[in-house]
Amino acid sequence: MGPGALAHVLRQLPRPTNSQLLVGIDTADDAGVYQLDATTALVQTVDFFTPIVDDPYLFGQIAAANSLSDVYAMGGKPLTAMNIVAFPICSMDAEVLLAILQGGQSKVTEAGAVIVGGHTIEDAEPKYGLSVTGVVHPEKIWTNAGAEPGDKLILTKALGTGVLATAARAGMFPEGVAAAEESMVALNKTAAEIAGRFTVHACTDVTGFGLLGHLSEMAVASGVRMEIDSQKLPLLPEALEAATMGLIPAGAYANRDYLTAVTIRPGVATSLGDLCFDPQTSGGLIICLPEIETGPALEALKAAGVSSSVVIGSVVAKGGGEIYVY
Amino acid sequence: MSIEVDARGLACPQPVIATKKALDELPDGVITTIVDNTIAKENVLKFAVANNCGASVEEKNGQYYIKITKSAASNGSAERSETAPAGQAVYLITKNTLGHGNEELGGVLMKSFLHTLLEIKPLPRALLFINSGVYLTTDNSPVLDHLKSLAGQGVQILSCGTCLDYFSLKNHLAVGEITNMYTILAELNGAATAITL
């Protein structure tokens, strides 16, 4: 659901307090972190959604890559995963379910983790995702809250999966749709491993709230102001054309309406601005690190095959979470 | 001719698809797409603008009646906006220099050409940039100021998306909009005069 509606509900819940809880819901992070002992903390996350592609195996892969990403975005290593499935077993072939689960398993295996179980319910529309548990050293957690003025922001995957998923439903822009699928199945594992060699001040992954939604969470949690260069944003092929054609998912508008601290310079093309709010599935990592390490980090990311990686902007000052897109 | 597209109750992208279908079927005339939410309204408007059609919206009891005007002669561009220039010439610019012979001279000539174009009335309707022509509409272009002046006076500056991709310039577009072959052909077909450079 959209960030506005969700925040309204979450505000009404009592804040959990526990000395072992290192990362809770306060900073809108990707996963919760619970300390077990001096060197180990658990990273826990869950995510599931309705099919965004027709191919069930591909859908399983994308859902798993998306769920695993939250552990990577916290600096963690995924260990175990549990499937969450809703499926219309009366009206849909069980082979479809098998393919979804096979797709998911392939990505969990690629991540070096293991599926330990799951839960399935009957539902009119298929839904799939995973609850993933990982570990992280308690002193090496990447939250949203550590961005500092002078830092640079690296984005590791191109934008536009929401717009291109909409284009896919319209039967348009097949080249862009194929590129989006390829991007969505890619794990953020390598990007996170490379980032781990550098001084990561903050990290998150770009998913449903769009680039600016997740940047905004980071800016607010860190108490900083950011500037984003719209000309630097990595875009999936045909994403801009699809956005220009009005193939923009409802979520992009919800994200835009919620983000009041974001200013887009009037000269920035509308379609490019729309892509900044486009909800992403299994999007890339936003890695916030000191400027001096930016060059070597980018080089290492590209050398390791995370080829879309690019510096998209910087943390310019202390602030209240303002973002300026120019 | 006019077509009414009732897209109320449809989730995106269906209102855009239904409008596209109507637009494809209609040689010229008015399409009225009716939608019941602001998201569909914005998306259909974006679609109309992307297809060089005139568009206006009327709200009645929370329903949006989007009137899209397509004209065969000009592919709708005459009604595109009030700032549209009077001229109907369209230039297809196929490289970043002007003429054959010497590249350096060609660069000087292109600069001079676009500068002089600003002085000619009526201004052209659109400049379409393909192949290495897209070097003129992106960062580091020697003629960015001229093109921005033309754009400021209502001349459409359109760069071929495939070409920008090919030269890895997509993120460096500095003036105008990205376009596709469909729009390029529609512009050329709809032009009173089409000039290829």
Short mmCIF file of N, CA and C in Angstrom, two decimals, chain A residues 148-305:
data_model
loop_
_atom_site.label_atom_id
_atom_site.label_comp_id
_atom_site.label_asym_id
_atom_site.label_seq_id
_atom_site.Cartn_x
_atom_site.Cartn_y
_atom_site.Cartn_z
N GLU A 148 25.65 11.41 5.88
CA GLU A 148 26.29 12.63 6.38
C GLU A 148 26.52 13.62 5.25
N PRO A 149 26.44 14.92 5.56
CA PRO A 149 26.73 15.92 4.53
C PRO A 149 28.10 15.65 3.89
N GLY A 150 28.16 15.76 2.58
CA GLY A 150 29.40 15.45 1.86
C GLY A 150 29.38 14.07 1.24
N ASP A 151 28.47 13.20 1.71
CA ASP A 151 28.38 11.85 1.15
C ASP A 151 27.82 11.88 -0.27
N LYS A 152 28.14 10.82 -1.00
CA LYS A 152 27.56 10.64 -2.33
C LYS A 152 26.59 9.47 -2.29
N LEU A 153 25.66 9.47 -3.25
CA LEU A 153 24.65 8.41 -3.33
C LEU A 153 24.83 7.62 -4.61
N ILE A 154 25.05 6.32 -4.46
CA ILE A 154 25.18 5.45 -5.64
C ILE A 154 23.90 4.63 -5.76
N LEU A 155 23.35 4.58 -6.97
CA LEU A 155 22.21 3.70 -7.25
C LEU A 155 22.70 2.56 -8.14
N THR A 156 22.32 1.31 -7.81
CA THR A 156 22.95 0.17 -8.49
C THR A 156 22.10 -0.50 -9.57
N LYS A 157 20.83 -0.08 -9.72
CA LYS A 157 20.02 -0.63 -10.82
C LYS A 157 19.27 0.50 -11.49
N ALA A 158 18.96 0.31 -12.77
CA ALA A 158 18.22 1.32 -13.52
C ALA A 158 16.76 1.36 -13.07
N LEU A 159 16.14 2.53 -13.24
CA LEU A 159 14.76 2.76 -12.81
C LEU A 159 13.78 2.46 -13.94
N GLY A 160 12.54 2.18 -13.54
CA GLY A 160 11.46 2.07 -14.54
C GLY A 160 10.69 0.76 -14.52
N THR A 161 10.91 -0.09 -13.50
CA THR A 161 10.21 -1.39 -13.54
C THR A 161 8.69 -1.23 -13.40
N GLY A 162 8.25 -0.21 -12.66
CA GLY A 162 6.80 -0.02 -12.48
C GLY A 162 6.14 0.41 -13.77
N VAL A 163 6.76 1.40 -14.43
CA VAL A 163 6.23 1.90 -15.69
C VAL A 163 6.25 0.79 -16.75
N LEU A 164 7.33 0.01 -16.78
CA LEU A 164 7.43 -1.04 -17.80
C LEU A 164 6.52 -2.23 -17.49
N ALA A 165 6.23 -2.49 -16.21
CA ALA A 165 5.24 -3.52 -15.88
C ALA A 165 3.87 -3.07 -16.38
N THR A 166 3.61 -1.77 -16.29
CA THR A 166 2.35 -1.22 -16.82
C THR A 166 2.34 -1.34 -18.34
N ALA A 167 3.49 -1.06 -18.96
CA ALA A 167 3.60 -1.20 -20.41
C ALA A 167 3.37 -2.66 -20.83
N ALA A 168 3.86 -3.60 -20.01
CA ALA A 168 3.68 -5.02 -20.32
C ALA A 168 2.19 -5.37 -20.34
N ARG A 169 1.44 -4.82 -19.39
CA ARG A 169 -0.01 -5.08 -19.37
C ARG A 169 -0.69 -4.46 -20.57
N ALA A 170 -0.09 -3.41 -21.13
CA ALA A 170 -0.64 -2.78 -22.32
C ALA A 170 -0.12 -3.44 -23.59
N GLY A 171 0.79 -4.41 -23.45
CA GLY A 171 1.37 -5.07 -24.61
C GLY A 171 2.29 -4.15 -25.40
N MET A 172 2.89 -3.18 -24.73
CA MET A 172 3.75 -2.22 -25.43
C MET A 172 5.19 -2.30 -24.92
N PHE A 173 6.10 -1.73 -25.67
CA PHE A 173 7.52 -1.62 -25.31
C PHE A 173 8.15 -2.95 -24.87
N PRO A 174 8.08 -3.98 -25.71
CA PRO A 174 8.59 -5.30 -25.31
C PRO A 174 10.08 -5.31 -24.97
N GLU A 175 10.85 -4.47 -25.64
CA GLU A 175 12.29 -4.44 -25.38
C GLU A 175 12.56 -3.95 -23.95
N GLY A 176 11.85 -2.89 -23.58
CA GLY A 176 12.00 -2.36 -22.23
C GLY A 176 11.49 -3.33 -21.19
N VAL A 177 10.38 -4.00 -21.50
CA VAL A 177 9.81 -4.97 -20.56
C VAL A 177 10.81 -6.10 -20.30
N ALA A 178 11.46 -6.58 -21.36
CA ALA A 178 12.45 -7.66 -21.21
C ALA A 178 13.62 -7.19 -20.34
N ALA A 179 14.05 -5.95 -20.56
CA ALA A 179 15.16 -5.42 -19.76
C ALA A 179 14.76 -5.27 -18.30
N ALA A 180 13.51 -4.89 -18.07
CA ALA A 180 13.01 -4.74 -16.70
C ALA A 180 13.00 -6.10 -16.00
N GLU A 181 12.57 -7.13 -16.72
CA GLU A 181 12.53 -8.48 -16.13
C GLU A 181 13.94 -8.94 -15.75
N GLU A 182 14.86 -8.68 -16.64
CA GLU A 182 16.24 -9.08 -16.37
C GLU A 182 16.78 -8.36 -15.14
N SER A 183 16.43 -7.09 -15.02
CA SER A 183 16.88 -6.30 -13.88
C SER A 183 16.25 -6.79 -12.58
N MET A 184 14.97 -7.15 -12.64
CA MET A 184 14.24 -7.54 -11.42
C MET A 184 14.70 -8.89 -10.87
N VAL A 185 15.14 -9.80 -11.73
CA VAL A 185 15.57 -11.12 -11.23
C VAL A 185 16.98 -11.06 -10.64
N ALA A 186 17.71 -9.99 -10.93
CA ALA A 186 19.09 -9.90 -10.45
C ALA A 186 19.12 -9.64 -8.94
N LEU A 187 19.88 -10.44 -8.22
CA LEU A 187 20.03 -10.24 -6.77
C LEU A 187 20.88 -9.00 -6.50
N ASN A 188 20.66 -8.40 -5.34
CA ASN A 188 21.53 -7.30 -4.91
C ASN A 188 22.73 -7.82 -4.12
N LYS A 189 22.96 -9.12 -4.22
CA LYS A 189 24.04 -9.77 -3.47
C LYS A 189 25.41 -9.18 -3.79
N THR A 190 25.75 -9.14 -5.08
CA THR A 190 27.07 -8.65 -5.48
C THR A 190 27.25 -7.19 -5.08
N ALA A 191 26.20 -6.39 -5.34
CA ALA A 191 26.27 -4.96 -4.99
C ALA A 191 26.55 -4.80 -3.50
N ALA A 192 25.87 -5.61 -2.68
CA ALA A 192 26.04 -5.50 -1.22
C ALA A 192 27.44 -5.96 -0.81
N GLU A 193 27.92 -7.02 -1.44
CA GLU A 193 29.26 -7.52 -1.10
C GLU A 193 30.33 -6.48 -1.42
N ILE A 194 30.19 -5.85 -2.59
CA ILE A 194 31.15 -4.82 -2.97
C ILE A 194 31.05 -3.63 -1.99
N ALA A 195 29.81 -3.23 -1.71
CA ALA A 195 29.61 -2.08 -0.81
C ALA A 195 30.26 -2.35 0.55
N GLY A 196 30.24 -3.63 0.96
CA GLY A 196 30.80 -4.01 2.25
C GLY A 196 32.29 -3.74 2.39
N ARG A 197 32.96 -3.54 1.26
CA ARG A 197 34.39 -3.24 1.31
C ARG A 197 34.64 -1.75 1.58
N PHE A 198 33.57 -0.97 1.58
CA PHE A 198 33.73 0.48 1.73
C PHE A 198 33.01 0.96 3.00
N THR A 199 33.12 2.26 3.26
CA THR A 199 32.51 2.84 4.46
C THR A 199 31.07 3.23 4.14
N VAL A 200 30.16 2.29 4.28
CA VAL A 200 28.76 2.58 3.98
C VAL A 200 28.14 3.34 5.15
N HIS A 201 27.71 4.57 4.90
CA HIS A 201 27.06 5.37 5.96
C HIS A 201 25.59 5.04 6.07
N ALA A 202 24.97 4.73 4.94
CA ALA A 202 23.55 4.37 4.93
C ALA A 202 23.28 3.57 3.66
N CYS A 203 22.27 2.72 3.74
CA CYS A 203 21.93 1.91 2.57
C CYS A 203 20.46 1.52 2.65
N THR A 204 19.83 1.46 1.50
CA THR A 204 18.48 0.95 1.42
C THR A 204 18.29 0.40 0.02
N ASP A 205 17.18 -0.31 -0.21
CA ASP A 205 16.89 -0.73 -1.58
C ASP A 205 15.67 0.02 -2.09
N VAL A 206 15.61 0.17 -3.40
CA VAL A 206 14.51 0.92 -4.01
C VAL A 206 13.40 -0.06 -4.36
N THR A 207 12.26 0.09 -3.69
CA THR A 207 11.13 -0.79 -4.00
C THR A 207 9.88 0.07 -4.17
N GLY A 208 8.81 -0.31 -3.49
CA GLY A 208 7.50 0.25 -3.80
C GLY A 208 7.32 1.75 -3.66
N PHE A 209 8.12 2.40 -2.82
CA PHE A 209 7.92 3.84 -2.65
C PHE A 209 8.70 4.65 -3.68
N GLY A 210 9.38 3.95 -4.59
CA GLY A 210 10.09 4.64 -5.66
C GLY A 210 11.41 5.22 -5.19
N LEU A 211 12.22 5.67 -6.13
CA LEU A 211 13.53 6.22 -5.79
C LEU A 211 13.42 7.33 -4.75
N LEU A 212 12.51 8.28 -5.01
CA LEU A 212 12.44 9.43 -4.11
C LEU A 212 11.83 9.05 -2.77
N GLY A 213 10.92 8.08 -2.75
CA GLY A 213 10.35 7.62 -1.49
C GLY A 213 11.41 7.03 -0.58
N HIS A 214 12.25 6.18 -1.15
CA HIS A 214 13.27 5.53 -0.33
C HIS A 214 14.42 6.49 0.01
N LEU A 215 14.76 7.37 -0.93
CA LEU A 215 15.75 8.41 -0.61
C LEU A 215 15.24 9.29 0.52
N SER A 216 13.95 9.57 0.45
CA SER A 216 13.34 10.43 1.45
C SER A 216 13.40 9.78 2.84
N GLU A 217 13.14 8.47 2.90
CA GLU A 217 13.25 7.76 4.18
C GLU A 217 14.66 7.90 4.74
N MET A 218 15.64 7.79 3.85
CA MET A 218 17.03 7.92 4.28
C MET A 218 17.33 9.34 4.74
N ALA A 219 16.86 10.32 3.97
CA ALA A 219 17.13 11.72 4.30
C ALA A 219 16.49 12.11 5.63
N VAL A 220 15.27 11.63 5.84
CA VAL A 220 14.56 11.95 7.10
C VAL A 220 15.26 11.27 8.27
N ALA A 221 15.53 9.96 8.12
CA ALA A 221 16.15 9.22 9.22
C ALA A 221 17.53 9.77 9.57
N SER A 222 18.23 10.32 8.57
CA SER A 222 19.58 10.84 8.80
C SER A 222 19.59 12.32 9.17
N GLY A 223 18.45 13.00 9.00
CA GLY A 223 18.39 14.43 9.27
C GLY A 223 19.26 15.22 8.33
N VAL A 224 19.12 14.95 7.03
CA VAL A 224 19.95 15.63 6.04
C VAL A 224 19.11 16.13 4.86
N ARG A 225 19.75 16.92 4.02
CA ARG A 225 19.16 17.40 2.78
C ARG A 225 19.96 16.80 1.63
N MET A 226 19.26 16.34 0.59
CA MET A 226 19.94 15.70 -0.54
C MET A 226 19.64 16.43 -1.84
N GLU A 227 20.56 16.31 -2.78
CA GLU A 227 20.31 16.81 -4.14
C GLU A 227 20.55 15.67 -5.13
N ILE A 228 19.61 15.52 -6.07
CA ILE A 228 19.69 14.43 -7.04
C ILE A 228 19.78 15.03 -8.44
N ASP A 229 20.72 14.55 -9.24
CA ASP A 229 20.89 15.01 -10.62
C ASP A 229 20.07 14.12 -11.55
N SER A 230 18.95 14.65 -12.03
CA SER A 230 18.04 13.83 -12.82
C SER A 230 18.70 13.31 -14.10
N GLN A 231 19.69 14.06 -14.60
CA GLN A 231 20.36 13.63 -15.84
C GLN A 231 21.25 12.42 -15.62
N LYS A 232 21.57 12.13 -14.37
CA LYS A 232 22.46 11.01 -14.07
C LYS A 232 21.69 9.72 -13.82
N LEU A 233 20.39 9.82 -13.64
CA LEU A 233 19.63 8.64 -13.23
C LEU A 233 19.71 7.52 -14.27
N PRO A 234 20.06 6.32 -13.85
CA PRO A 234 20.08 5.21 -14.81
C PRO A 234 18.64 4.78 -15.10
N LEU A 235 18.30 4.69 -16.37
CA LEU A 235 16.92 4.33 -16.75
C LEU A 235 16.93 3.06 -17.60
N LEU A 236 15.93 2.22 -17.38
CA LEU A 236 15.77 1.04 -18.22
C LEU A 236 15.40 1.49 -19.63
N PRO A 237 15.76 0.70 -20.66
CA PRO A 237 15.40 1.07 -22.03
C PRO A 237 13.89 1.28 -22.15
N GLU A 238 13.48 2.27 -22.85
CA GLU A 238 12.07 2.59 -23.17
C GLU A 238 11.25 3.03 -21.96
N ALA A 239 11.88 3.11 -20.77
CA ALA A 239 11.12 3.54 -19.59
C ALA A 239 10.62 4.97 -19.77
N LEU A 240 11.49 5.81 -20.33
CA LEU A 240 11.12 7.21 -20.51
C LEU A 240 9.98 7.35 -21.53
N GLU A 241 10.07 6.57 -22.61
CA GLU A 241 9.02 6.61 -23.63
C GLU A 241 7.69 6.14 -23.03
N ALA A 242 7.75 5.05 -22.25
CA ALA A 242 6.53 4.51 -21.65
C ALA A 242 5.92 5.52 -20.69
N ALA A 243 6.77 6.21 -19.93
CA ALA A 243 6.26 7.22 -18.99
C ALA A 243 5.63 8.38 -19.76
N THR A 244 6.28 8.76 -20.87
CA THR A 244 5.75 9.85 -21.69
C THR A 244 4.37 9.50 -22.25
N MET A 245 4.17 8.20 -22.52
CA MET A 245 2.89 7.73 -23.07
C MET A 245 1.79 7.64 -22.00
N GLY A 246 2.12 7.93 -20.76
CA GLY A 246 1.10 7.85 -19.72
C GLY A 246 0.93 6.47 -19.14
N LEU A 247 1.91 5.58 -19.33
CA LEU A 247 1.81 4.22 -18.78
C LEU A 247 2.42 4.24 -17.36
N ILE A 248 1.77 5.00 -16.50
CA ILE A 248 2.33 5.23 -15.17
C ILE A 248 1.43 4.58 -14.13
N PRO A 249 2.00 3.70 -13.30
CA PRO A 249 1.17 3.00 -12.32
C PRO A 249 0.63 3.94 -11.24
N ALA A 250 -0.51 3.56 -10.69
CA ALA A 250 -1.15 4.39 -9.66
C ALA A 250 -0.21 4.66 -8.50
N GLY A 251 0.64 3.68 -8.18
CA GLY A 251 1.56 3.84 -7.05
C GLY A 251 2.49 5.03 -7.20
N ALA A 252 2.85 5.36 -8.43
CA ALA A 252 3.74 6.50 -8.65
C ALA A 252 3.07 7.80 -8.20
N TYR A 253 1.78 7.90 -8.47
CA TYR A 253 1.05 9.10 -8.06
C TYR A 253 0.90 9.16 -6.54
N ALA A 254 0.65 7.97 -5.93
CA ALA A 254 0.53 7.92 -4.46
C ALA A 254 1.86 8.35 -3.83
N ASN A 255 2.96 7.87 -4.39
CA ASN A 255 4.28 8.23 -3.87
C ASN A 255 4.51 9.74 -4.00
N ARG A 256 4.17 10.26 -5.16
CA ARG A 256 4.39 11.69 -5.41
C ARG A 256 3.57 12.54 -4.43
N ASP A 257 2.31 12.16 -4.22
CA ASP A 257 1.45 12.96 -3.36
C ASP A 257 1.90 12.93 -1.91
N TYR A 258 2.56 11.83 -1.53
CA TYR A 258 2.98 11.68 -0.13
C TYR A 258 4.25 12.47 0.16
N LEU A 259 5.09 12.63 -0.84
CA LEU A 259 6.42 13.20 -0.61
C LEU A 259 6.40 14.72 -0.75
N THR A 260 6.07 15.39 0.34
CA THR A 260 5.94 16.84 0.28
C THR A 260 7.28 17.55 0.40
N ALA A 261 8.31 16.85 0.90
CA ALA A 261 9.61 17.50 1.09
C ALA A 261 10.49 17.36 -0.16
N VAL A 262 9.90 16.85 -1.24
CA VAL A 262 10.66 16.69 -2.47
C VAL A 262 10.33 17.83 -3.43
N THR A 263 11.35 18.47 -3.98
CA THR A 263 11.14 19.52 -4.97
C THR A 263 11.81 19.10 -6.27
N ILE A 264 11.07 19.14 -7.34
CA ILE A 264 11.65 18.85 -8.65
C ILE A 264 11.76 20.16 -9.41
N ARG A 265 12.96 20.49 -9.84
CA ARG A 265 13.17 21.74 -10.58
C ARG A 265 12.26 21.76 -11.81
N PRO A 266 11.61 22.90 -12.07
CA PRO A 266 10.64 22.97 -13.16
C PRO A 266 11.18 22.50 -14.52
N GLY A 267 12.44 22.68 -14.81
CA GLY A 267 12.97 22.29 -16.11
C GLY A 267 13.09 20.79 -16.34
N VAL A 268 12.97 19.99 -15.26
CA VAL A 268 13.12 18.54 -15.41
C VAL A 268 11.89 17.99 -16.13
N ALA A 269 12.12 17.20 -17.19
CA ALA A 269 11.01 16.66 -17.97
C ALA A 269 10.04 15.90 -17.06
N THR A 270 8.72 16.08 -17.33
CA THR A 270 7.70 15.45 -16.50
C THR A 270 7.90 13.94 -16.43
N SER A 271 8.21 13.34 -17.59
CA SER A 271 8.31 11.89 -17.61
C SER A 271 9.49 11.41 -16.76
N LEU A 272 10.56 12.19 -16.73
CA LEU A 272 11.71 11.83 -15.89
C LEU A 272 11.35 11.97 -14.42
N GLY A 273 10.62 13.04 -14.11
CA GLY A 273 10.14 13.24 -12.74
C GLY A 273 9.24 12.09 -12.32
N ASP A 274 8.36 11.67 -13.23
CA ASP A 274 7.46 10.55 -12.92
C ASP A 274 8.25 9.29 -12.59
N LEU A 275 9.35 9.07 -13.30
CA LEU A 275 10.16 7.86 -13.06
C LEU A 275 10.83 7.90 -11.68
N CYS A 276 11.04 9.10 -11.15
CA CYS A 276 11.62 9.22 -9.81
C CYS A 276 10.65 8.71 -8.74
N PHE A 277 9.36 8.72 -9.06
CA PHE A 277 8.34 8.25 -8.11
C PHE A 277 7.87 6.84 -8.45
N ASP A 278 8.34 6.30 -9.56
CA ASP A 278 7.85 5.01 -10.05
C ASP A 278 8.15 3.90 -9.04
N PRO A 279 7.11 3.17 -8.59
CA PRO A 279 7.37 2.08 -7.65
C PRO A 279 8.19 0.98 -8.32
N GLN A 280 9.27 0.58 -7.67
CA GLN A 280 10.14 -0.44 -8.25
C GLN A 280 9.91 -1.79 -7.56
N THR A 281 10.06 -2.84 -8.33
CA THR A 281 10.08 -4.18 -7.78
C THR A 281 11.50 -4.68 -7.90
N SER A 282 12.04 -5.19 -6.78
CA SER A 282 13.40 -5.69 -6.79
C SER A 282 14.35 -4.65 -7.41
N GLY A 283 14.24 -3.43 -6.92
CA GLY A 283 15.10 -2.35 -7.41
C GLY A 283 16.51 -2.46 -6.85
N GLY A 284 17.33 -1.50 -7.21
CA GLY A 284 18.73 -1.54 -6.79
C GLY A 284 18.93 -1.01 -5.38
N LEU A 285 20.18 -1.05 -4.95
CA LEU A 285 20.54 -0.47 -3.66
C LEU A 285 20.88 1.00 -3.85
N ILE A 286 20.53 1.81 -2.85
CA ILE A 286 21.07 3.17 -2.76
C ILE A 286 22.16 3.09 -1.69
N ILE A 287 23.40 3.32 -2.10
CA ILE A 287 24.52 3.22 -1.18
C ILE A 287 25.04 4.64 -0.93
N CYS A 288 25.05 5.02 0.34
CA CYS A 288 25.50 6.35 0.72
C CYS A 288 26.87 6.21 1.37
N LEU A 289 27.87 6.86 0.76
CA LEU A 289 29.22 6.69 1.28
C LEU A 289 30.03 7.96 1.09
N PRO A 290 31.18 8.10 1.78
CA PRO A 290 31.96 9.32 1.67
C PRO A 290 32.42 9.55 0.23
N GLU A 291 32.47 10.82 -0.16
CA GLU A 291 32.79 11.16 -1.55
C GLU A 291 34.11 10.53 -2.01
N ILE A 292 35.09 10.52 -1.10
CA ILE A 292 36.43 10.05 -1.48
C ILE A 292 36.43 8.58 -1.90
N GLU A 293 35.44 7.81 -1.42
CA GLU A 293 35.39 6.38 -1.75
C GLU A 293 34.51 6.10 -2.97
N THR A 294 33.85 7.15 -3.48
CA THR A 294 32.88 6.95 -4.55
C THR A 294 33.50 6.33 -5.80
N GLY A 295 34.63 6.89 -6.22
CA GLY A 295 35.27 6.42 -7.45
C GLY A 295 35.65 4.95 -7.37
N PRO A 296 36.43 4.57 -6.34
CA PRO A 296 36.79 3.16 -6.20
C PRO A 296 35.57 2.24 -6.06
N ALA A 297 34.54 2.70 -5.36
CA ALA A 297 33.35 1.86 -5.18
C ALA A 297 32.65 1.63 -6.52
N LEU A 298 32.51 2.70 -7.29
CA LEU A 298 31.88 2.57 -8.61
C LEU A 298 32.66 1.63 -9.50
N GLU A 299 33.98 1.80 -9.48
CA GLU A 299 34.85 0.95 -10.29
C GLU A 299 34.67 -0.52 -9.91
N ALA A 300 34.66 -0.78 -8.61
CA ALA A 300 34.53 -2.15 -8.13
C ALA A 300 33.16 -2.73 -8.50
N LEU A 301 32.11 -1.91 -8.38
CA LEU A 301 30.76 -2.37 -8.72
C LEU A 301 30.70 -2.75 -10.19
N LYS A 302 31.24 -1.89 -11.03
CA LYS A 302 31.18 -2.15 -12.47
C LYS A 302 32.03 -3.37 -12.83
N ALA A 303 33.19 -3.47 -12.20
CA ALA A 303 34.06 -4.61 -12.48
C ALA A 303 33.38 -5.91 -12.10
N ALA A 304 32.51 -5.86 -11.08
CA ALA A 304 31.83 -7.07 -10.62
C ALA A 304 30.54 -7.32 -11.39
N GLY A 305 30.24 -6.47 -12.36
CA GLY A 305 29.07 -6.72 -13.21
C GLY A 305 27.82 -5.96 -12.80
#
